[in-house]
Short mmCIF file of N, CA, C and O in Angstrom, two decimals:
data_model
loop_
_atom_site.label_atom_id
_atom_site.label_comp_id
_atom_site.label_asym_id
_atom_site.label_seq_id
_atom_site.Cartn_x
_atom_site.Cartn_y
_atom_site.Cartn_z
N MET E 1 -9.10 -28.37 -10.09
CA MET E 1 -9.81 -28.92 -11.21
C MET E 1 -11.01 -29.73 -10.76
O MET E 1 -11.77 -30.17 -11.59
N SER E 2 -11.14 -29.87 -9.50
CA SER E 2 -12.25 -30.65 -8.99
C SER E 2 -13.58 -30.06 -9.46
O SER E 2 -13.83 -28.88 -9.32
N GLY E 3 -14.40 -30.88 -10.07
CA GLY E 3 -15.70 -30.43 -10.53
C GLY E 3 -15.72 -29.84 -11.93
O GLY E 3 -16.77 -29.57 -12.47
N TRP E 4 -14.56 -29.60 -12.52
CA TRP E 4 -14.51 -29.06 -13.88
C TRP E 4 -14.63 -30.20 -14.87
O TRP E 4 -13.95 -31.21 -14.76
N ALA E 5 -15.45 -30.03 -15.87
CA ALA E 5 -15.58 -31.03 -16.93
C ALA E 5 -14.61 -30.67 -18.05
O ALA E 5 -15.00 -30.18 -19.10
N ILE E 6 -13.32 -30.85 -17.78
CA ILE E 6 -12.30 -30.49 -18.75
C ILE E 6 -11.33 -31.65 -18.94
O ILE E 6 -11.26 -32.56 -18.11
N ALA E 7 -10.57 -31.58 -20.03
CA ALA E 7 -9.59 -32.62 -20.31
C ALA E 7 -8.28 -32.37 -19.57
O ALA E 7 -7.47 -33.27 -19.41
N GLY E 8 -8.04 -31.15 -19.12
CA GLY E 8 -6.80 -30.83 -18.44
C GLY E 8 -6.68 -29.33 -18.24
O GLY E 8 -7.61 -28.57 -18.49
N ALA E 9 -5.50 -28.93 -17.79
CA ALA E 9 -5.26 -27.50 -17.54
C ALA E 9 -3.83 -27.15 -17.91
O ALA E 9 -2.94 -28.00 -17.86
N CYS E 10 -3.64 -25.90 -18.25
CA CYS E 10 -2.32 -25.33 -18.49
C CYS E 10 -2.20 -24.15 -17.54
O CYS E 10 -2.91 -23.15 -17.68
N ILE E 11 -1.35 -24.29 -16.54
CA ILE E 11 -1.14 -23.23 -15.56
C ILE E 11 0.28 -22.71 -15.77
O ILE E 11 1.24 -23.48 -15.76
N PHE E 12 0.40 -21.41 -15.99
CA PHE E 12 1.72 -20.85 -16.22
C PHE E 12 1.97 -19.70 -15.25
O PHE E 12 1.08 -18.94 -14.92
N SER E 13 3.20 -19.63 -14.76
CA SER E 13 3.55 -18.56 -13.83
C SER E 13 4.38 -17.51 -14.54
O SER E 13 5.06 -17.79 -15.53
N HIS E 14 4.29 -16.30 -14.02
CA HIS E 14 5.11 -15.21 -14.53
C HIS E 14 5.66 -14.44 -13.35
O HIS E 14 5.04 -14.38 -12.30
N PRO E 15 6.86 -13.85 -13.50
CA PRO E 15 7.53 -13.21 -12.37
C PRO E 15 6.87 -11.94 -11.83
O PRO E 15 6.86 -11.73 -10.64
N LYS E 16 6.34 -11.08 -12.69
CA LYS E 16 5.90 -9.79 -12.19
C LYS E 16 4.90 -9.15 -13.14
O LYS E 16 5.10 -9.14 -14.34
N ASP E 17 3.82 -8.61 -12.58
CA ASP E 17 2.86 -7.84 -13.38
C ASP E 17 3.51 -6.54 -13.86
O ASP E 17 4.46 -6.04 -13.25
N PHE E 18 2.99 -6.01 -14.96
CA PHE E 18 3.42 -4.73 -15.52
C PHE E 18 4.87 -4.75 -16.01
O PHE E 18 5.57 -3.75 -15.93
N THR E 19 5.35 -5.88 -16.50
CA THR E 19 6.68 -5.95 -17.09
C THR E 19 6.54 -6.30 -18.57
O THR E 19 5.59 -6.99 -18.96
N PRO E 20 7.45 -5.80 -19.41
CA PRO E 20 7.29 -5.96 -20.87
C PRO E 20 7.21 -7.40 -21.36
O PRO E 20 6.34 -7.73 -22.15
N VAL E 21 8.11 -8.26 -20.91
CA VAL E 21 8.12 -9.63 -21.41
C VAL E 21 6.87 -10.38 -20.94
O VAL E 21 6.21 -11.06 -21.73
N CYS E 22 6.54 -10.23 -19.67
CA CYS E 22 5.34 -10.90 -19.15
C CYS E 22 4.09 -10.41 -19.87
O CYS E 22 3.17 -11.19 -20.13
N THR E 23 4.05 -9.12 -20.20
CA THR E 23 2.91 -8.56 -20.92
C THR E 23 2.70 -9.28 -22.25
O THR E 23 1.59 -9.68 -22.58
N THR E 24 3.78 -9.45 -23.01
CA THR E 24 3.65 -10.10 -24.31
C THR E 24 3.30 -11.58 -24.15
O THR E 24 2.53 -12.13 -24.93
N GLU E 25 3.85 -12.23 -23.13
CA GLU E 25 3.55 -13.64 -22.91
C GLU E 25 2.07 -13.86 -22.57
O GLU E 25 1.43 -14.76 -23.11
N LEU E 26 1.54 -13.03 -21.69
CA LEU E 26 0.13 -13.19 -21.31
C LEU E 26 -0.81 -12.84 -22.46
O LEU E 26 -1.84 -13.48 -22.63
N GLY E 27 -0.44 -11.84 -23.26
CA GLY E 27 -1.23 -11.53 -24.45
C GLY E 27 -1.21 -12.67 -25.44
O GLY E 27 -2.24 -13.02 -26.04
N TYR E 28 -0.05 -13.29 -25.62
CA TYR E 28 0.06 -14.43 -26.53
C TYR E 28 -0.79 -15.60 -26.05
O TYR E 28 -1.48 -16.24 -26.84
N MET E 29 -0.75 -15.87 -24.75
CA MET E 29 -1.58 -16.96 -24.22
C MET E 29 -3.06 -16.67 -24.44
O MET E 29 -3.83 -17.58 -24.75
N ALA E 30 -3.46 -15.41 -24.32
CA ALA E 30 -4.86 -15.05 -24.59
C ALA E 30 -5.21 -15.32 -26.05
O ALA E 30 -6.31 -15.78 -26.36
N SER E 31 -4.27 -15.07 -26.95
CA SER E 31 -4.54 -15.32 -28.37
C SER E 31 -4.66 -16.81 -28.66
O SER E 31 -5.31 -17.20 -29.63
N LEU E 32 -4.05 -17.65 -27.83
CA LEU E 32 -4.10 -19.10 -28.02
C LEU E 32 -5.28 -19.77 -27.33
O LEU E 32 -5.53 -20.97 -27.52
N LYS E 33 -6.03 -19.03 -26.52
CA LYS E 33 -7.11 -19.65 -25.74
C LYS E 33 -8.09 -20.45 -26.61
O LYS E 33 -8.50 -21.54 -26.21
N PRO E 34 -8.47 -19.98 -27.80
CA PRO E 34 -9.37 -20.80 -28.62
C PRO E 34 -8.79 -22.19 -28.94
O PRO E 34 -9.54 -23.17 -29.01
N GLU E 35 -7.49 -22.28 -29.09
CA GLU E 35 -6.86 -23.59 -29.36
C GLU E 35 -6.95 -24.49 -28.14
O GLU E 35 -7.19 -25.69 -28.27
N PHE E 36 -6.77 -23.91 -26.96
CA PHE E 36 -6.93 -24.69 -25.73
C PHE E 36 -8.38 -25.14 -25.57
O PHE E 36 -8.64 -26.27 -25.16
N GLU E 37 -9.32 -24.24 -25.86
CA GLU E 37 -10.74 -24.58 -25.73
C GLU E 37 -11.14 -25.73 -26.65
O GLU E 37 -11.94 -26.58 -26.27
N LYS E 38 -10.57 -25.77 -27.87
CA LYS E 38 -10.86 -26.88 -28.80
C LYS E 38 -10.50 -28.21 -28.17
O LYS E 38 -11.09 -29.24 -28.48
N ARG E 39 -9.50 -28.18 -27.28
CA ARG E 39 -9.01 -29.40 -26.64
C ARG E 39 -9.57 -29.57 -25.24
O ARG E 39 -9.15 -30.45 -24.50
N ASN E 40 -10.51 -28.68 -24.87
CA ASN E 40 -11.15 -28.72 -23.57
C ASN E 40 -10.15 -28.59 -22.42
O ASN E 40 -10.22 -29.28 -21.41
N VAL E 41 -9.17 -27.67 -22.60
CA VAL E 41 -8.13 -27.42 -21.61
C VAL E 41 -8.31 -26.03 -21.04
O VAL E 41 -8.45 -25.06 -21.78
N LYS E 42 -8.29 -25.92 -19.72
CA LYS E 42 -8.44 -24.65 -19.01
C LYS E 42 -7.07 -23.99 -18.90
O LYS E 42 -6.09 -24.64 -18.56
N VAL E 43 -6.99 -22.68 -19.17
CA VAL E 43 -5.75 -21.91 -19.06
C VAL E 43 -5.85 -21.00 -17.84
O VAL E 43 -6.90 -20.38 -17.61
N MET E 44 -4.77 -20.93 -17.05
CA MET E 44 -4.72 -20.05 -15.88
C MET E 44 -3.32 -19.47 -15.74
O MET E 44 -2.33 -20.16 -15.99
N GLY E 45 -3.25 -18.21 -15.33
CA GLY E 45 -1.98 -17.57 -15.03
C GLY E 45 -1.77 -17.51 -13.52
O GLY E 45 -2.72 -17.56 -12.75
N LEU E 46 -0.52 -17.35 -13.09
CA LEU E 46 -0.18 -17.31 -11.67
C LEU E 46 0.99 -16.37 -11.43
O LEU E 46 1.98 -16.41 -12.17
N SER E 47 0.88 -15.53 -10.42
CA SER E 47 2.04 -14.77 -9.93
C SER E 47 1.80 -14.41 -8.47
O SER E 47 0.71 -14.61 -7.94
N VAL E 48 2.81 -13.86 -7.83
CA VAL E 48 2.68 -13.47 -6.43
C VAL E 48 2.07 -12.08 -6.28
O VAL E 48 1.90 -11.60 -5.17
N ASP E 49 1.74 -11.45 -7.37
CA ASP E 49 1.08 -10.15 -7.33
C ASP E 49 -0.40 -10.34 -7.00
O ASP E 49 -1.00 -11.36 -7.34
N PRO E 50 -1.04 -9.33 -6.37
CA PRO E 50 -2.46 -9.46 -6.02
C PRO E 50 -3.37 -9.41 -7.24
O PRO E 50 -3.04 -8.84 -8.27
N VAL E 51 -4.54 -10.02 -7.10
CA VAL E 51 -5.53 -10.08 -8.17
C VAL E 51 -5.89 -8.66 -8.65
O VAL E 51 -6.11 -8.45 -9.84
N GLU E 52 -5.94 -7.70 -7.75
CA GLU E 52 -6.27 -6.32 -8.14
C GLU E 52 -5.27 -5.80 -9.17
O GLU E 52 -5.63 -5.09 -10.11
N ASN E 53 -3.98 -6.14 -9.01
CA ASN E 53 -2.98 -5.75 -10.01
C ASN E 53 -3.25 -6.43 -11.34
O ASN E 53 -3.10 -5.81 -12.40
N HIS E 54 -3.61 -7.71 -11.29
CA HIS E 54 -3.88 -8.45 -12.52
C HIS E 54 -5.00 -7.76 -13.31
O HIS E 54 -4.91 -7.63 -14.53
N ALA E 55 -6.04 -7.33 -12.61
CA ALA E 55 -7.18 -6.69 -13.28
C ALA E 55 -6.75 -5.41 -13.98
O ALA E 55 -7.11 -5.16 -15.14
N LYS E 56 -5.95 -4.60 -13.31
CA LYS E 56 -5.47 -3.34 -13.92
C LYS E 56 -4.52 -3.64 -15.08
O LYS E 56 -4.57 -2.98 -16.12
N TRP E 57 -3.67 -4.61 -14.89
CA TRP E 57 -2.67 -4.96 -15.90
C TRP E 57 -3.32 -5.54 -17.14
O TRP E 57 -2.83 -5.35 -18.26
N SER E 58 -4.44 -6.23 -16.99
CA SER E 58 -5.13 -6.82 -18.14
C SER E 58 -5.46 -5.77 -19.20
O SER E 58 -5.39 -6.05 -20.40
N VAL E 59 -5.81 -4.59 -18.77
CA VAL E 59 -6.10 -3.49 -19.71
C VAL E 59 -4.85 -3.17 -20.51
O VAL E 59 -4.89 -3.04 -21.74
N ASP E 60 -3.71 -3.02 -19.83
CA ASP E 60 -2.45 -2.73 -20.51
C ASP E 60 -2.06 -3.85 -21.49
O ASP E 60 -1.58 -3.58 -22.59
N ILE E 61 -2.27 -5.08 -21.06
CA ILE E 61 -1.93 -6.22 -21.93
C ILE E 61 -2.75 -6.17 -23.21
O ILE E 61 -2.21 -6.35 -24.31
N GLY E 62 -4.04 -5.90 -23.07
CA GLY E 62 -4.91 -5.79 -24.24
C GLY E 62 -4.48 -4.68 -25.18
O GLY E 62 -4.45 -4.86 -26.40
N GLU E 63 -4.12 -3.53 -24.62
CA GLU E 63 -3.67 -2.41 -25.45
C GLU E 63 -2.34 -2.70 -26.13
O GLU E 63 -2.14 -2.35 -27.29
N ALA E 64 -1.43 -3.37 -25.43
CA ALA E 64 -0.09 -3.63 -25.97
C ALA E 64 -0.08 -4.76 -26.99
O ALA E 64 0.70 -4.73 -27.95
N THR E 65 -0.93 -5.78 -26.79
CA THR E 65 -0.83 -6.98 -27.63
C THR E 65 -2.06 -7.23 -28.50
O THR E 65 -2.01 -8.07 -29.38
N GLY E 66 -3.14 -6.52 -28.18
CA GLY E 66 -4.38 -6.78 -28.91
C GLY E 66 -5.17 -7.95 -28.35
O GLY E 66 -6.22 -8.32 -28.88
N HIS E 67 -4.67 -8.55 -27.26
CA HIS E 67 -5.33 -9.70 -26.64
C HIS E 67 -5.27 -9.56 -25.13
O HIS E 67 -4.25 -9.90 -24.51
N ALA E 68 -6.33 -9.07 -24.52
CA ALA E 68 -6.39 -9.01 -23.06
C ALA E 68 -6.58 -10.41 -22.52
O ALA E 68 -7.24 -11.24 -23.16
N PRO E 69 -6.03 -10.71 -21.36
CA PRO E 69 -6.23 -12.03 -20.77
C PRO E 69 -7.72 -12.38 -20.67
O PRO E 69 -8.52 -11.59 -20.20
N ASN E 70 -8.04 -13.54 -21.14
CA ASN E 70 -9.41 -14.05 -21.17
C ASN E 70 -9.48 -15.36 -20.38
O ASN E 70 -10.23 -16.25 -20.72
N TYR E 71 -8.65 -15.44 -19.37
CA TYR E 71 -8.52 -16.60 -18.52
C TYR E 71 -8.24 -16.11 -17.10
O TYR E 71 -7.81 -14.96 -16.91
N PRO E 72 -8.46 -16.92 -16.09
CA PRO E 72 -8.19 -16.49 -14.72
C PRO E 72 -6.70 -16.28 -14.47
O PRO E 72 -5.86 -17.01 -14.99
N MET E 73 -6.40 -15.27 -13.66
CA MET E 73 -5.02 -15.05 -13.21
C MET E 73 -5.04 -15.10 -11.68
O MET E 73 -5.70 -14.30 -11.03
N ILE E 74 -4.31 -16.03 -11.14
CA ILE E 74 -4.28 -16.28 -9.70
C ILE E 74 -3.30 -15.33 -9.03
O ILE E 74 -2.16 -15.18 -9.48
N GLY E 75 -3.71 -14.70 -7.95
CA GLY E 75 -2.84 -13.86 -7.13
C GLY E 75 -2.38 -14.64 -5.91
O GLY E 75 -3.14 -14.78 -4.96
N ASP E 76 -1.18 -15.14 -5.95
CA ASP E 76 -0.65 -16.00 -4.89
C ASP E 76 0.17 -15.18 -3.89
O ASP E 76 1.35 -15.44 -3.67
N THR E 77 -0.44 -14.19 -3.28
CA THR E 77 0.28 -13.27 -2.41
C THR E 77 0.82 -13.92 -1.14
O THR E 77 1.78 -13.43 -0.55
N ASP E 78 0.23 -15.02 -0.71
CA ASP E 78 0.72 -15.71 0.50
C ASP E 78 1.67 -16.86 0.16
O ASP E 78 2.09 -17.60 1.04
N LEU E 79 2.00 -17.00 -1.11
CA LEU E 79 2.95 -18.02 -1.61
C LEU E 79 2.47 -19.45 -1.43
O LEU E 79 3.25 -20.38 -1.56
N ALA E 80 1.20 -19.66 -1.17
CA ALA E 80 0.67 -21.01 -0.94
C ALA E 80 0.91 -21.93 -2.13
O ALA E 80 1.31 -23.08 -1.96
N ILE E 81 0.65 -21.43 -3.33
CA ILE E 81 0.83 -22.25 -4.53
C ILE E 81 2.29 -22.25 -4.96
O ILE E 81 2.87 -23.31 -5.21
N SER E 82 2.88 -21.08 -5.03
CA SER E 82 4.26 -20.96 -5.51
C SER E 82 5.24 -21.78 -4.69
O SER E 82 6.16 -22.39 -5.24
N SER E 83 5.07 -21.78 -3.38
CA SER E 83 6.02 -22.51 -2.54
C SER E 83 5.80 -24.02 -2.56
O SER E 83 6.68 -24.77 -2.16
N SER E 84 4.65 -24.46 -3.04
CA SER E 84 4.40 -25.90 -3.11
C SER E 84 4.73 -26.47 -4.48
O SER E 84 4.52 -27.64 -4.74
N THR E 85 5.24 -25.63 -5.37
CA THR E 85 5.63 -26.05 -6.71
C THR E 85 7.03 -25.53 -7.01
O THR E 85 7.66 -24.93 -6.15
N THR E 86 7.47 -25.72 -8.23
CA THR E 86 8.78 -25.20 -8.63
C THR E 86 8.69 -23.77 -9.14
O THR E 86 9.62 -23.28 -9.76
N CYS E 87 7.58 -23.09 -8.85
CA CYS E 87 7.42 -21.70 -9.30
C CYS E 87 8.20 -20.71 -8.46
O CYS E 87 8.38 -19.57 -8.85
N CYS E 88 8.64 -21.12 -7.30
CA CYS E 88 9.19 -20.18 -6.34
C CYS E 88 10.60 -20.60 -5.94
O CYS E 88 10.86 -21.79 -5.72
N ARG E 89 11.47 -19.64 -5.82
CA ARG E 89 12.81 -19.89 -5.32
C ARG E 89 12.73 -19.84 -3.80
O ARG E 89 12.85 -18.79 -3.18
N LEU E 90 12.50 -20.98 -3.18
CA LEU E 90 12.23 -21.02 -1.74
C LEU E 90 13.37 -20.49 -0.90
O LEU E 90 13.16 -19.81 0.09
N GLU E 91 14.61 -20.78 -1.28
CA GLU E 91 15.74 -20.29 -0.50
C GLU E 91 15.71 -18.76 -0.44
O GLU E 91 15.92 -18.15 0.58
N ARG E 92 15.42 -18.16 -1.60
CA ARG E 92 15.36 -16.71 -1.69
C ARG E 92 14.20 -16.17 -0.84
O ARG E 92 14.33 -15.19 -0.14
N ALA E 93 13.09 -16.86 -0.91
CA ALA E 93 11.91 -16.42 -0.15
C ALA E 93 12.19 -16.47 1.35
O ALA E 93 11.90 -15.53 2.07
N LYS E 94 12.77 -17.54 1.82
CA LYS E 94 13.03 -17.69 3.25
C LYS E 94 14.10 -16.72 3.73
O LYS E 94 14.00 -16.17 4.81
N ALA E 95 15.12 -16.52 2.91
CA ALA E 95 16.23 -15.68 3.33
C ALA E 95 15.88 -14.20 3.38
O ALA E 95 16.36 -13.48 4.23
N ARG E 96 15.03 -13.74 2.48
CA ARG E 96 14.80 -12.30 2.36
C ARG E 96 13.45 -11.80 2.81
O ARG E 96 13.30 -10.62 3.05
N THR E 97 12.47 -12.64 2.88
CA THR E 97 11.11 -12.11 3.03
C THR E 97 10.34 -12.60 4.22
O THR E 97 9.25 -12.11 4.48
N GLU E 98 10.87 -13.57 4.92
CA GLU E 98 10.13 -14.14 6.05
C GLU E 98 8.73 -14.56 5.62
O GLU E 98 7.74 -14.31 6.29
N GLY E 99 8.62 -15.17 4.43
CA GLY E 99 7.35 -15.70 3.96
C GLY E 99 6.49 -14.74 3.16
O GLY E 99 5.41 -15.11 2.74
N ARG E 100 6.92 -13.52 2.93
CA ARG E 100 6.14 -12.57 2.15
C ARG E 100 6.61 -12.58 0.70
O ARG E 100 7.79 -12.79 0.42
N ALA E 101 5.70 -12.31 -0.21
CA ALA E 101 6.05 -12.26 -1.63
C ALA E 101 6.92 -11.04 -1.91
O ALA E 101 6.72 -9.98 -1.34
N ILE E 102 7.90 -11.21 -2.80
CA ILE E 102 8.73 -10.09 -3.24
C ILE E 102 8.73 -10.04 -4.75
O ILE E 102 8.34 -10.99 -5.42
N ASP E 103 9.17 -8.91 -5.29
CA ASP E 103 9.23 -8.74 -6.73
C ASP E 103 10.06 -9.84 -7.38
O ASP E 103 11.13 -10.19 -6.89
N ASN E 104 9.56 -10.34 -8.48
CA ASN E 104 10.26 -11.33 -9.29
C ASN E 104 10.61 -12.61 -8.53
O ASN E 104 11.60 -13.25 -8.82
N MET E 105 9.80 -12.94 -7.53
CA MET E 105 10.07 -14.16 -6.78
C MET E 105 9.74 -15.40 -7.62
O MET E 105 10.49 -16.36 -7.62
N THR E 106 8.61 -15.37 -8.28
CA THR E 106 8.24 -16.56 -9.06
C THR E 106 9.07 -16.63 -10.33
O THR E 106 9.52 -15.62 -10.86
N VAL E 107 9.27 -17.81 -10.79
CA VAL E 107 10.00 -18.03 -12.04
C VAL E 107 9.00 -18.42 -13.11
O VAL E 107 7.89 -18.85 -12.82
N ARG E 108 9.40 -18.28 -14.35
CA ARG E 108 8.54 -18.71 -15.44
C ARG E 108 8.46 -20.23 -15.42
O ARG E 108 9.48 -20.90 -15.39
N ASN E 109 7.26 -20.70 -15.43
CA ASN E 109 7.06 -22.13 -15.39
C ASN E 109 5.72 -22.44 -16.03
O ASN E 109 4.81 -21.62 -15.99
N VAL E 110 5.60 -23.61 -16.61
CA VAL E 110 4.34 -24.06 -17.18
C VAL E 110 4.04 -25.43 -16.61
O VAL E 110 4.91 -26.30 -16.58
N PHE E 111 2.83 -25.60 -16.13
CA PHE E 111 2.38 -26.89 -15.62
C PHE E 111 1.24 -27.37 -16.50
O PHE E 111 0.30 -26.63 -16.76
N VAL E 112 1.35 -28.59 -16.93
CA VAL E 112 0.28 -29.24 -17.69
C VAL E 112 -0.35 -30.25 -16.75
O VAL E 112 0.33 -31.13 -16.22
N VAL E 113 -1.64 -30.07 -16.51
CA VAL E 113 -2.36 -30.96 -15.60
C VAL E 113 -3.27 -31.85 -16.43
O VAL E 113 -4.13 -31.37 -17.17
N ALA E 114 -3.06 -33.14 -16.30
CA ALA E 114 -3.85 -34.13 -17.04
C ALA E 114 -5.19 -34.35 -16.36
O ALA E 114 -5.37 -33.98 -15.20
N PRO E 115 -6.13 -34.96 -17.04
CA PRO E 115 -7.43 -35.28 -16.42
C PRO E 115 -7.30 -36.12 -15.16
O PRO E 115 -8.17 -36.09 -14.30
N THR E 116 -6.20 -36.84 -15.03
CA THR E 116 -5.96 -37.65 -13.83
C THR E 116 -5.52 -36.80 -12.65
O THR E 116 -5.26 -37.32 -11.57
N LYS E 117 -5.40 -35.49 -12.88
CA LYS E 117 -4.96 -34.51 -11.89
C LYS E 117 -3.47 -34.64 -11.55
O LYS E 117 -3.01 -34.18 -10.52
N ARG E 118 -2.71 -35.26 -12.42
CA ARG E 118 -1.26 -35.32 -12.29
C ARG E 118 -0.67 -34.20 -13.14
O ARG E 118 -1.14 -33.95 -14.24
N SER E 119 0.38 -33.56 -12.63
CA SER E 119 0.96 -32.45 -13.38
C SER E 119 2.40 -32.75 -13.74
O SER E 119 3.06 -33.57 -13.13
N SER E 120 2.84 -32.04 -14.76
CA SER E 120 4.25 -32.07 -15.15
C SER E 120 4.63 -30.66 -15.53
O SER E 120 3.80 -29.85 -15.91
N SER E 121 5.90 -30.35 -15.37
CA SER E 121 6.36 -29.00 -15.72
C SER E 121 7.54 -29.07 -16.65
O SER E 121 8.09 -30.10 -16.88
#
């Protein structure tokens, strides 16, 4: 958030691209973006899938829900963000992947970041 002139952020994680429930959730968040903008809040999505997948999936989300993602979607393929938050089941990551992202590793989570840069989930 450094350098952004915003009141806060809403960062939400999803387990896997191209899944039915995540598709509807991301489409719904896109439909709510104008409400976040009224409050000067930045919306961002997060998963361990690569950004290239997010770009392809955005088309499907738009077709399925009528609202393609209109916010950034972070590809956390190296687990840098997920492992430093409650988005990731670390025991599972360490036991099965030796630090690599696996399907459905991230859990659904929402972080609200205040202008003070403090977050809560």
